[in-house]
Amino acid sequence: MSPKDSTAATRAALLEAARVEFAAKGVAGARVDTIAERAGVNKERIYGHFGSKEKLFDAVVVTALDQVTEAVSMPGKDAADYVGRLYDYYREHPDLVRLLMWEALHYGGEKLLPGQERRVDKCGRKTVSLAEGLGREPSPQVARTMLMLIGMAMWPTAMPQLNRIFLGADGAADHDAMRDSVLEFVRAALD
Amino acid sequence: MSPKDSTAATRAALLEAARVEFAAKGVAGARVDTIAERAGVNKERIYGHFGSKEKLFDAVVVTALDQVTEAVSMPGKDAADYVGRLYDYYREHPDLVRLLMWEALHYGGEKLLPGQERRVDKCGRKTVSLAEGLGREPSPQVARTMLMLIGMAMWPTAMPQLNRIFLGADGAADHDAMRDSVLEFVRAALD
DNA sequence: ACGGTAGCCAACCAACTAGTTGGATGTCAA
DNA sequence: TTGACATCCAACTAGTTGGTTGGCTACCGT
């Protein structure tokens, strides 16, 4: 393997290992030694590639968001269908939801992560797509609707303890019913 | 102050200091020394009263939830109004939202906190109240709706970075507009 | 062939941390 | 008055942790 490939492979292994650890434990709870061991790489390489534990976390969040943008296409004409696809993606990738929650708690709305302009741009295009699907002009109102749709899709995955409390263990496990309820709610709200 | 009052005062001071620290930093990020210092109490008293850092966290979450139940009454006849009141409460008490998020991340849906049966019971009564307000029988469907309403109320406070990204700094700061959008969405969904 | 450098490593370090310990003080019941 | 005990404290402990250091190896350009 050429040095360039070796470097890229080390970086990729660290990002993947870090993603697992940060999703599970958050920034403060994650252990750098654990990340390095899981990646099969020396701990010093974390500092060589990323500079610090927190910057590694930043890189993980940015990378993860790129992946969801790739995986779930634009809202399009059927906003409820979009929410359903998003809901499914979050259900299948709870680590992404958890990373966003850790990010929210760790930074609040204060810090713009590296590449945040790209993130803003991508999300802006989602709002444009939603506006088109609703037969409206892009506007702050449509942006807020976009935000609420994402919340509807993410909430059940984000707060499992509330599912348990309100729905009971069986109800919490009935994801199809939850999905149907979310879509019904969204369809009713948008019509 | 009698010993009984002194003990109660120590415990209350620790809970309040812990609430601040856990809301800000989570379980792994919080520092026991910081909690003790903020409470003006010796660190050993944390272990004397609560047993461990994690049990202190549990006590904080339980206490905080008792407070929101006291502060925001039942859904009643106007579900959208209820969502508005809840939205306002979460806006004014972001530490509660953060505690719930830390709880979600730390435990997932796996652990039932002490007194969870009371919590389940209280939340169940909310579902009953919502059902009455909607002119329906209590059911899993209504419970899911209850969950979604709470999510609608909490989401903007929970994920400030998404507000920034979708709405921009100015849009994120326009809480009245956000509140109006949430209520409009909810009213449309429930009618 | 050789010098410079990138990428990597094992070992280290200084600071931090949750939890414990031995003892002091005040209260209370006998 | 005295012994037991609850509540509290300062100091301690053993382990942990993010980050650093000195050095090695392989690659590359001259």
Coordinates of C-alpha atoms (C1' of nucleotides) in Angstrom, one line a residue:
Chain A
M1 CA 0.0 0.0 0.0
S2 CA 1.4 3.4 -0.9
P3 CA 2.0 5.9 1.9
K4 CA -0.9 8.0 0.6
D5 CA -3.2 5.0 0.7
S6 CA -1.9 4.0 4.1
T7 CA -2.5 7.5 5.4
A8 CA -6.1 7.5 4.0
A9 CA -6.7 4.0 5.4
T10 CA -5.5 5.1 8.9
R11 CA -7.7 8.1 8.8
A12 CA -10.8 6.1 7.6
A13 CA -10.3 3.5 10.3
L14 CA -10.0 6.2 13.0
L15 CA -13.2 7.9 11.7
E16 CA -15.2 4.7 11.7
A17 CA -13.9 3.6 15.2
A18 CA -14.6 7.1 16.5
R19 CA -18.1 7.1 15.1
V20 CA -18.9 4.0 17.0
E21 CA -17.4 5.3 20.2
F22 CA -18.8 8.8 20.0
A23 CA -22.3 7.7 19.1
A24 CA -22.3 5.4 22.1
K25 CA -20.6 7.6 24.7
G26 CA -20.5 11.2 23.5
V27 CA -17.5 13.5 23.6
A28 CA -16.8 13.4 27.3
G29 CA -17.6 9.7 27.7
A30 CA -15.6 8.4 24.7
R31 CA -12.1 7.1 25.3
V32 CA -9.3 8.0 22.9
D33 CA -7.5 4.7 23.8
T34 CA -10.7 2.8 22.9
I35 CA -11.0 4.5 19.6
A36 CA -7.3 3.8 18.7
E37 CA -7.6 0.2 19.7
R38 CA -10.8 -0.3 17.7
A39 CA -9.1 1.3 14.7
G40 CA -6.0 -0.8 15.2
V41 CA -3.9 2.3 15.1
N42 CA -1.6 4.1 17.6
K43 CA -3.3 6.7 19.7
E44 CA -0.8 9.3 18.6
R45 CA -2.2 9.1 15.1
I46 CA -5.5 10.6 16.4
Y47 CA -3.5 13.7 17.3
G48 CA -1.5 13.5 14.1
H49 CA -4.6 13.4 11.9
F50 CA -7.2 15.4 13.8
G51 CA -5.4 17.4 16.4
S52 CA -7.6 16.6 19.4
K53 CA -10.4 14.5 20.6
E54 CA -12.9 17.2 20.1
K55 CA -11.8 17.8 16.5
L56 CA -12.1 14.1 15.8
F57 CA -15.7 14.3 17.1
D58 CA -16.3 17.3 14.7
A59 CA -15.0 15.3 11.8
V60 CA -17.2 12.3 12.7
V61 CA -20.3 14.4 12.8
V62 CA -19.5 16.1 9.5
T63 CA -18.8 12.8 7.8
A64 CA -22.0 11.2 9.2
L65 CA -24.2 14.1 7.9
D66 CA -22.6 13.7 4.5
Q67 CA -23.8 10.1 4.5
V68 CA -27.4 10.9 5.4
T69 CA -27.5 13.5 2.7
E70 CA -26.3 10.9 0.2
A71 CA -28.8 8.3 1.5
V72 CA -32.0 10.2 1.7
S73 CA -33.0 12.1 -1.3
M74 CA -34.8 15.4 -1.4
P75 CA -38.4 15.9 -0.1
G76 CA -39.8 16.1 -3.6
K77 CA -43.6 16.2 -4.2
D78 CA -44.7 13.9 -1.4
A79 CA -43.5 15.4 1.9
A80 CA -45.1 12.6 3.9
D81 CA -43.3 10.0 1.9
Y82 CA -40.1 11.9 2.5
V83 CA -40.7 11.8 6.2
G84 CA -41.3 8.1 6.0
R85 CA -38.0 7.5 4.2
L86 CA -36.2 9.8 6.7
Y87 CA -37.9 8.0 9.6
D88 CA -36.7 4.6 8.2
Y89 CA -33.2 5.9 7.8
Y90 CA -33.0 7.2 11.3
R91 CA -34.5 4.0 12.6
E92 CA -31.8 2.0 10.8
H93 CA -29.0 4.4 11.8
P94 CA -29.7 5.4 15.4
D95 CA -25.9 6.2 15.7
L96 CA -26.5 9.2 13.4
V97 CA -29.4 10.4 15.6
R98 CA -27.3 10.0 18.7
L99 CA -24.4 11.9 17.1
L100 CA -26.7 14.8 16.4
M101 CA -28.0 14.8 19.9
W102 CA -24.4 14.7 21.4
E103 CA -23.6 17.6 19.0
A104 CA -26.6 19.5 20.2
L105 CA -25.7 19.0 23.9
H106 CA -22.0 19.5 23.4
Y107 CA -22.2 22.7 21.3
G108 CA -25.7 23.9 21.5
G109 CA -26.2 26.2 18.6
E110 CA -23.0 28.0 19.3
K111 CA -20.4 26.4 17.2
L112 CA -20.3 26.0 13.5
L113 CA -18.5 22.8 12.7
P114 CA -16.0 22.7 9.8
G115 CA -17.8 22.6 6.5
Q116 CA -20.9 24.0 8.1
E117 CA -21.5 26.2 5.1
R118 CA -21.9 23.1 3.0
R119 CA -24.2 21.7 5.6
V120 CA -26.3 24.9 5.5
D121 CA -26.3 24.8 1.7
K122 CA -27.5 21.2 1.5
C123 CA -30.2 21.8 4.1
G124 CA -31.3 25.0 2.2
R125 CA -31.8 22.9 -0.9
K126 CA -34.0 20.6 1.1
T127 CA -36.2 23.5 2.0
V128 CA -36.3 24.6 -1.7
S129 CA -37.4 21.1 -2.6
L130 CA -40.1 21.0 0.1
A131 CA -41.4 24.4 -1.1
E132 CA -41.7 23.1 -4.6
G133 CA -43.5 20.0 -3.4
L134 CA -45.9 22.1 -1.5
G135 CA -46.5 24.5 -4.4
R136 CA -45.0 27.4 -2.4
E137 CA -42.1 29.7 -2.5
P138 CA -39.1 29.0 -0.3
S139 CA -39.5 31.0 2.9
P140 CA -38.7 31.0 6.6
Q141 CA -42.1 29.4 7.1
V142 CA -41.2 26.5 4.8
A143 CA -37.8 26.2 6.5
R144 CA -39.6 25.9 9.8
T145 CA -41.9 23.2 8.3
M146 CA -38.8 21.4 7.0
L147 CA -37.4 21.5 10.5
M148 CA -40.6 20.1 12.0
L149 CA -40.7 17.3 9.5
I150 CA -37.2 16.3 10.4
G151 CA -38.2 16.4 14.0
M152 CA -41.2 14.2 13.4
A153 CA -38.9 11.6 11.6
M154 CA -36.2 11.7 14.3
W155 CA -38.1 12.0 17.5
P156 CA -39.1 8.4 18.1
T157 CA -35.5 7.3 17.6
A158 CA -34.1 10.1 19.6
M159 CA -36.1 9.7 22.8
P160 CA -36.5 5.9 23.4
Q161 CA -37.3 6.4 27.1
L162 CA -40.3 8.5 26.3
N163 CA -41.5 5.8 23.9
R164 CA -41.3 3.3 26.8
I165 CA -43.1 5.6 29.2
F166 CA -46.0 6.6 26.9
L167 CA -46.3 3.5 24.9
G168 CA -45.1 0.7 27.1
A169 CA -42.5 -1.8 26.0
D170 CA -44.7 -3.4 23.4
G171 CA -46.0 -0.2 22.0
A172 CA -42.5 1.2 21.8
A173 CA -41.4 -1.9 19.8
D174 CA -44.3 -1.4 17.3
H175 CA -42.3 0.7 14.9
D176 CA -44.7 0.2 12.0
A177 CA -47.5 1.7 14.1
M178 CA -45.3 4.6 15.1
R179 CA -44.3 5.2 11.5
D180 CA -48.0 5.1 10.4
S181 CA -49.0 7.6 13.1
V182 CA -46.1 9.9 12.2
L183 CA -47.1 9.9 8.5
E184 CA -50.8 10.3 9.3
F185 CA -50.0 13.3 11.5
V186 CA -47.8 14.9 8.8
R187 CA -50.3 14.3 6.0
A188 CA -53.0 15.9 8.1
A189 CA -50.8 18.9 8.9
L190 CA -49.7 19.6 5.3
D191 CA -53.1 19.2 3.6
Chain B
M1 CA -31.5 24.2 62.1
S2 CA -32.4 20.7 63.3
P3 CA -30.4 17.8 62.0
K4 CA -33.4 16.6 59.9
D5 CA -33.6 20.1 58.3
S6 CA -29.9 20.2 57.8
T7 CA -29.9 16.9 56.1
A8 CA -32.8 18.0 53.9
A9 CA -31.0 21.2 53.1
T10 CA -27.8 19.4 52.1
R11 CA -29.7 17.1 49.9
A12 CA -31.6 19.9 48.2
A13 CA -28.5 21.9 47.6
L14 CA -26.8 18.9 46.1
L15 CA -29.7 18.2 43.8
E16 CA -29.9 21.8 42.6
A17 CA -26.1 22.0 42.0
A18 CA -26.2 18.7 40.3
R19 CA -29.0 19.7 38.1
V20 CA -27.0 22.7 36.8
E21 CA -23.9 20.6 36.2
F22 CA -25.6 17.6 34.6
A23 CA -27.8 19.7 32.4
A24 CA -24.7 21.4 31.1
K25 CA -22.2 18.5 30.9
G26 CA -24.1 15.3 31.1
V27 CA -23.2 12.3 33.2
A28 CA -19.7 11.6 31.9
G29 CA -18.8 15.3 31.6
A30 CA -20.0 16.4 35.0
R31 CA -17.5 16.7 37.8
V32 CA -18.5 15.5 41.3
D33 CA -16.1 18.1 42.8
T34 CA -17.8 20.9 40.9
I35 CA -21.2 19.8 42.1
A36 CA -20.1 19.7 45.7
E37 CA -18.4 23.1 45.5
R38 CA -21.5 24.6 43.9
A39 CA -23.6 23.1 46.6
G40 CA -21.2 24.3 49.3
V41 CA -21.1 20.7 50.6
N42 CA -18.3 18.1 51.0
K43 CA -18.0 15.7 48.1
E44 CA -18.4 12.7 50.4
R45 CA -22.0 13.9 51.1
I46 CA -22.8 13.1 47.5
Y47 CA -22.0 9.4 48.2
G48 CA -23.6 9.6 51.6
H49 CA -26.9 10.8 50.2
F50 CA -27.0 9.3 46.7
G51 CA -24.5 6.5 46.6
S52 CA -22.8 7.4 43.3
K53 CA -22.6 10.0 40.6
E54 CA -24.9 8.1 38.3
K55 CA -27.6 7.7 41.1
L56 CA -27.3 11.4 41.7
F57 CA -28.0 12.0 38.0
D58 CA -31.1 9.6 38.3
A59 CA -32.4 11.6 41.2
V60 CA -31.9 14.9 39.3
V61 CA -33.9 13.6 36.3
V62 CA -36.7 12.3 38.4
T63 CA -36.9 15.6 40.4
A64 CA -36.9 17.7 37.2
L65 CA -39.7 15.7 35.7
D66 CA -41.8 16.1 38.8
Q67 CA -41.4 19.9 38.4
V68 CA -42.6 19.9 34.8
T69 CA -45.6 17.9 35.7
E70 CA -46.4 20.4 38.3
A71 CA -45.8 23.4 36.0
V72 CA -47.7 22.4 32.9
S73 CA -51.2 21.2 33.4
M74 CA -53.0 18.6 31.4
P75 CA -53.7 18.8 27.7
G76 CA -57.4 19.5 28.3
K77 CA -59.7 20.5 25.4
D78 CA -57.3 22.6 23.4
A79 CA -54.3 20.3 22.4
A80 CA -52.6 23.1 20.4
D81 CA -52.8 25.4 23.4
Y82 CA -51.3 22.7 25.5
V83 CA -48.4 22.4 23.0
G84 CA -47.9 26.1 23.2
R85 CA -47.7 26.1 26.9
L86 CA -45.4 23.1 26.8
Y87 CA -43.3 24.9 24.1
D88 CA -43.0 27.9 26.4
Y89 CA -42.0 25.9 29.4
Y90 CA -39.3 24.1 27.5
R91 CA -38.1 27.3 26.0
E92 CA -37.8 28.8 29.5
H93 CA -36.3 25.6 31.0
P94 CA -33.8 24.3 28.5
D95 CA -32.0 22.5 31.3
L96 CA -34.9 20.1 31.5
V97 CA -34.8 19.4 27.8
R98 CA -31.1 18.8 28.0
L99 CA -31.5 16.5 31.0
L100 CA -34.0 14.4 29.0
M101 CA -31.6 14.3 26.1
W102 CA -28.7 13.2 28.3
E103 CA -31.0 10.6 29.9
A104 CA -31.9 9.3 26.4
L105 CA -28.3 9.1 25.4
H106 CA -27.0 7.7 28.6
Y107 CA -29.7 5.0 29.1
G108 CA -31.6 4.7 25.8
G109 CA -34.9 3.1 26.6
E110 CA -33.2 0.4 28.6
K111 CA -33.3 1.6 32.2
L112 CA -36.3 2.5 34.3
L113 CA -35.3 5.2 36.7
P114 CA -36.4 5.1 40.3
G115 CA -40.0 6.1 40.5
Q116 CA -40.5 5.4 36.8
E117 CA -43.9 3.8 37.6
R118 CA -45.1 7.2 38.9
R119 CA -43.7 8.8 35.7
V120 CA -45.5 6.2 33.6
D121 CA -48.7 6.9 35.5
K122 CA -48.5 10.7 35.1
C123 CA -47.8 10.4 31.4
G124 CA -50.7 8.0 31.1
R125 CA -53.0 10.6 32.6
K126 CA -51.8 13.1 30.0
T127 CA -52.8 10.6 27.3
V128 CA -56.3 10.3 28.9
S129 CA -56.7 14.0 29.1
L130 CA -55.7 14.4 25.4
A131 CA -58.1 11.7 24.4
E132 CA -60.9 13.5 26.2
G133 CA -59.9 16.8 24.5
L134 CA -60.0 15.1 21.1
G135 CA -63.3 13.4 21.8
R136 CA -61.7 9.9 21.6
E137 CA -61.1 6.9 23.8
P138 CA -57.6 6.5 25.2
S139 CA -55.6 4.2 22.9
P140 CA -52.1 3.5 21.7
Q141 CA -52.9 5.8 18.8
V142 CA -53.7 8.7 21.1
A143 CA -50.5 7.8 23.2
R144 CA -48.5 8.2 20.0
T145 CA -50.1 11.5 19.3
M146 CA -49.3 12.6 22.8
L147 CA -45.7 11.7 22.1
M148 CA -45.6 13.6 18.9
L149 CA -47.1 16.7 20.5
I150 CA -44.4 16.6 23.2
G151 CA -41.8 16.2 20.4
M152 CA -43.2 19.2 18.5
A153 CA -43.0 21.3 21.7
M154 CA -39.5 20.2 22.6
W155 CA -37.7 19.8 19.3
P156 CA -36.7 23.4 18.7
T157 CA -35.2 23.7 22.1
A158 CA -33.6 20.3 21.8
M159 CA -31.7 20.8 18.6
P160 CA -30.4 24.4 18.4
Q161 CA -27.8 23.6 15.8
L162 CA -30.5 22.5 13.4
N163 CA -32.4 25.7 14.0
R164 CA -29.2 27.6 13.1
I165 CA -28.7 25.6 10.0
F166 CA -32.2 25.7 8.6
L167 CA -33.3 29.1 9.8
G168 CA -30.1 31.1 10.1
A169 CA -29.1 32.9 13.2
D170 CA -31.9 35.5 12.9
G171 CA -34.5 32.9 12.1
A172 CA -33.4 30.7 14.9
A173 CA -33.8 33.6 17.3
D174 CA -37.4 34.3 16.2
H175 CA -39.0 32.1 18.8
D176 CA -42.5 33.6 18.3
A177 CA -42.4 32.7 14.6
M178 CA -41.3 29.2 15.6
R179 CA -44.0 28.9 18.2
D180 CA -46.6 30.1 15.7
S181 CA -45.4 27.5 13.1
V182 CA -45.5 24.7 15.6
L183 CA -49.1 25.6 16.7
E184 CA -50.3 26.0 13.1
F185 CA -48.8 22.6 12.2
V186 CA -50.4 20.9 15.3
R187 CA -53.8 22.5 14.7
A188 CA -53.8 21.4 11.1
A189 CA -52.8 17.9 12.1
L190 CA -55.5 17.5 14.7
D191 CA -58.4 19.0 12.9
Chain C
dA1 C1' 23.7 6.4 -2.2
dC2 C1' 22.1 9.7 0.8
dG3 C1' 19.6 13.2 3.3
dG4 C1' 15.1 14.8 4.5
dT5 C1' 10.6 14.0 5.8
dA6 C1' 6.0 11.8 6.5
dG7 C1' 3.8 8.5 9.1
dC8 C1' 3.9 5.6 12.5
dC9 C1' 5.0 3.5 17.3
dA10 C1' 5.8 2.5 22.5
dA11 C1' 6.4 4.7 26.4
dC12 C1' 5.7 8.5 29.1
dC13 C1' 3.6 12.5 31.7
dA14 C1' 1.1 15.7 34.3
dA15 C1' -3.2 16.4 35.6
dC16 C1' -7.5 14.8 36.7
dT17 C1' -11.2 12.0 38.8
dA18 C1' -14.8 9.0 41.3
dG19 C1' -14.9 7.2 45.3
dT20 C1' -13.0 6.1 50.2
dT21 C1' -11.2 6.6 54.8
dG22 C1' -10.4 8.0 59.5
dG23 C1' -12.0 11.2 62.4
dA24 C1' -14.8 15.3 64.5
dT25 C1' -19.1 17.1 66.1
dG26 C1' -23.7 17.4 67.6
dT27 C1' -27.9 15.1 68.8
dC28 C1' -30.6 11.9 71.3
dA29 C1' -32.1 8.2 74.3
dA30 C1' -31.1 5.6 78.3
Chain D
dT1 C1' -23.7 11.8 82.2
dT2 C1' -22.6 8.7 78.6
dG3 C1' -22.6 5.8 74.6
dA4 C1' -24.4 5.3 70.1
dC5 C1' -25.1 7.1 65.9
dA6 C1' -26.1 10.4 62.0
dT7 C1' -24.1 13.7 59.5
dC8 C1' -20.4 16.0 58.1
dC9 C1' -15.3 17.0 56.8
dA10 C1' -10.3 17.1 55.0
dA11 C1' -7.2 14.4 53.1
dC12 C1' -6.3 10.6 50.6
dT13 C1' -6.0 6.7 46.9
dA14 C1' -5.7 4.2 43.0
dG15 C1' -6.7 4.5 38.7
dT16 C1' -7.7 7.0 34.5
dT17 C1' -6.9 10.1 30.7
dG18 C1' -5.9 13.4 26.9
dG19 C1' -2.1 14.6 24.9
dT20 C1' 3.3 14.5 24.2
dT21 C1' 7.9 12.8 23.2
dG22 C1' 11.8 10.6 21.3
dG23 C1' 12.8 7.5 18.0
dC24 C1' 12.1 4.1 14.0
dT25 C1' 11.1 3.0 9.2
dA26 C1' 10.0 3.6 4.6
dC27 C1' 9.6 6.6 0.8
dC28 C1' 11.2 10.1 -2.3
dG29 C1' 13.9 13.5 -4.6
dT30 C1' 18.5 14.9 -5.7

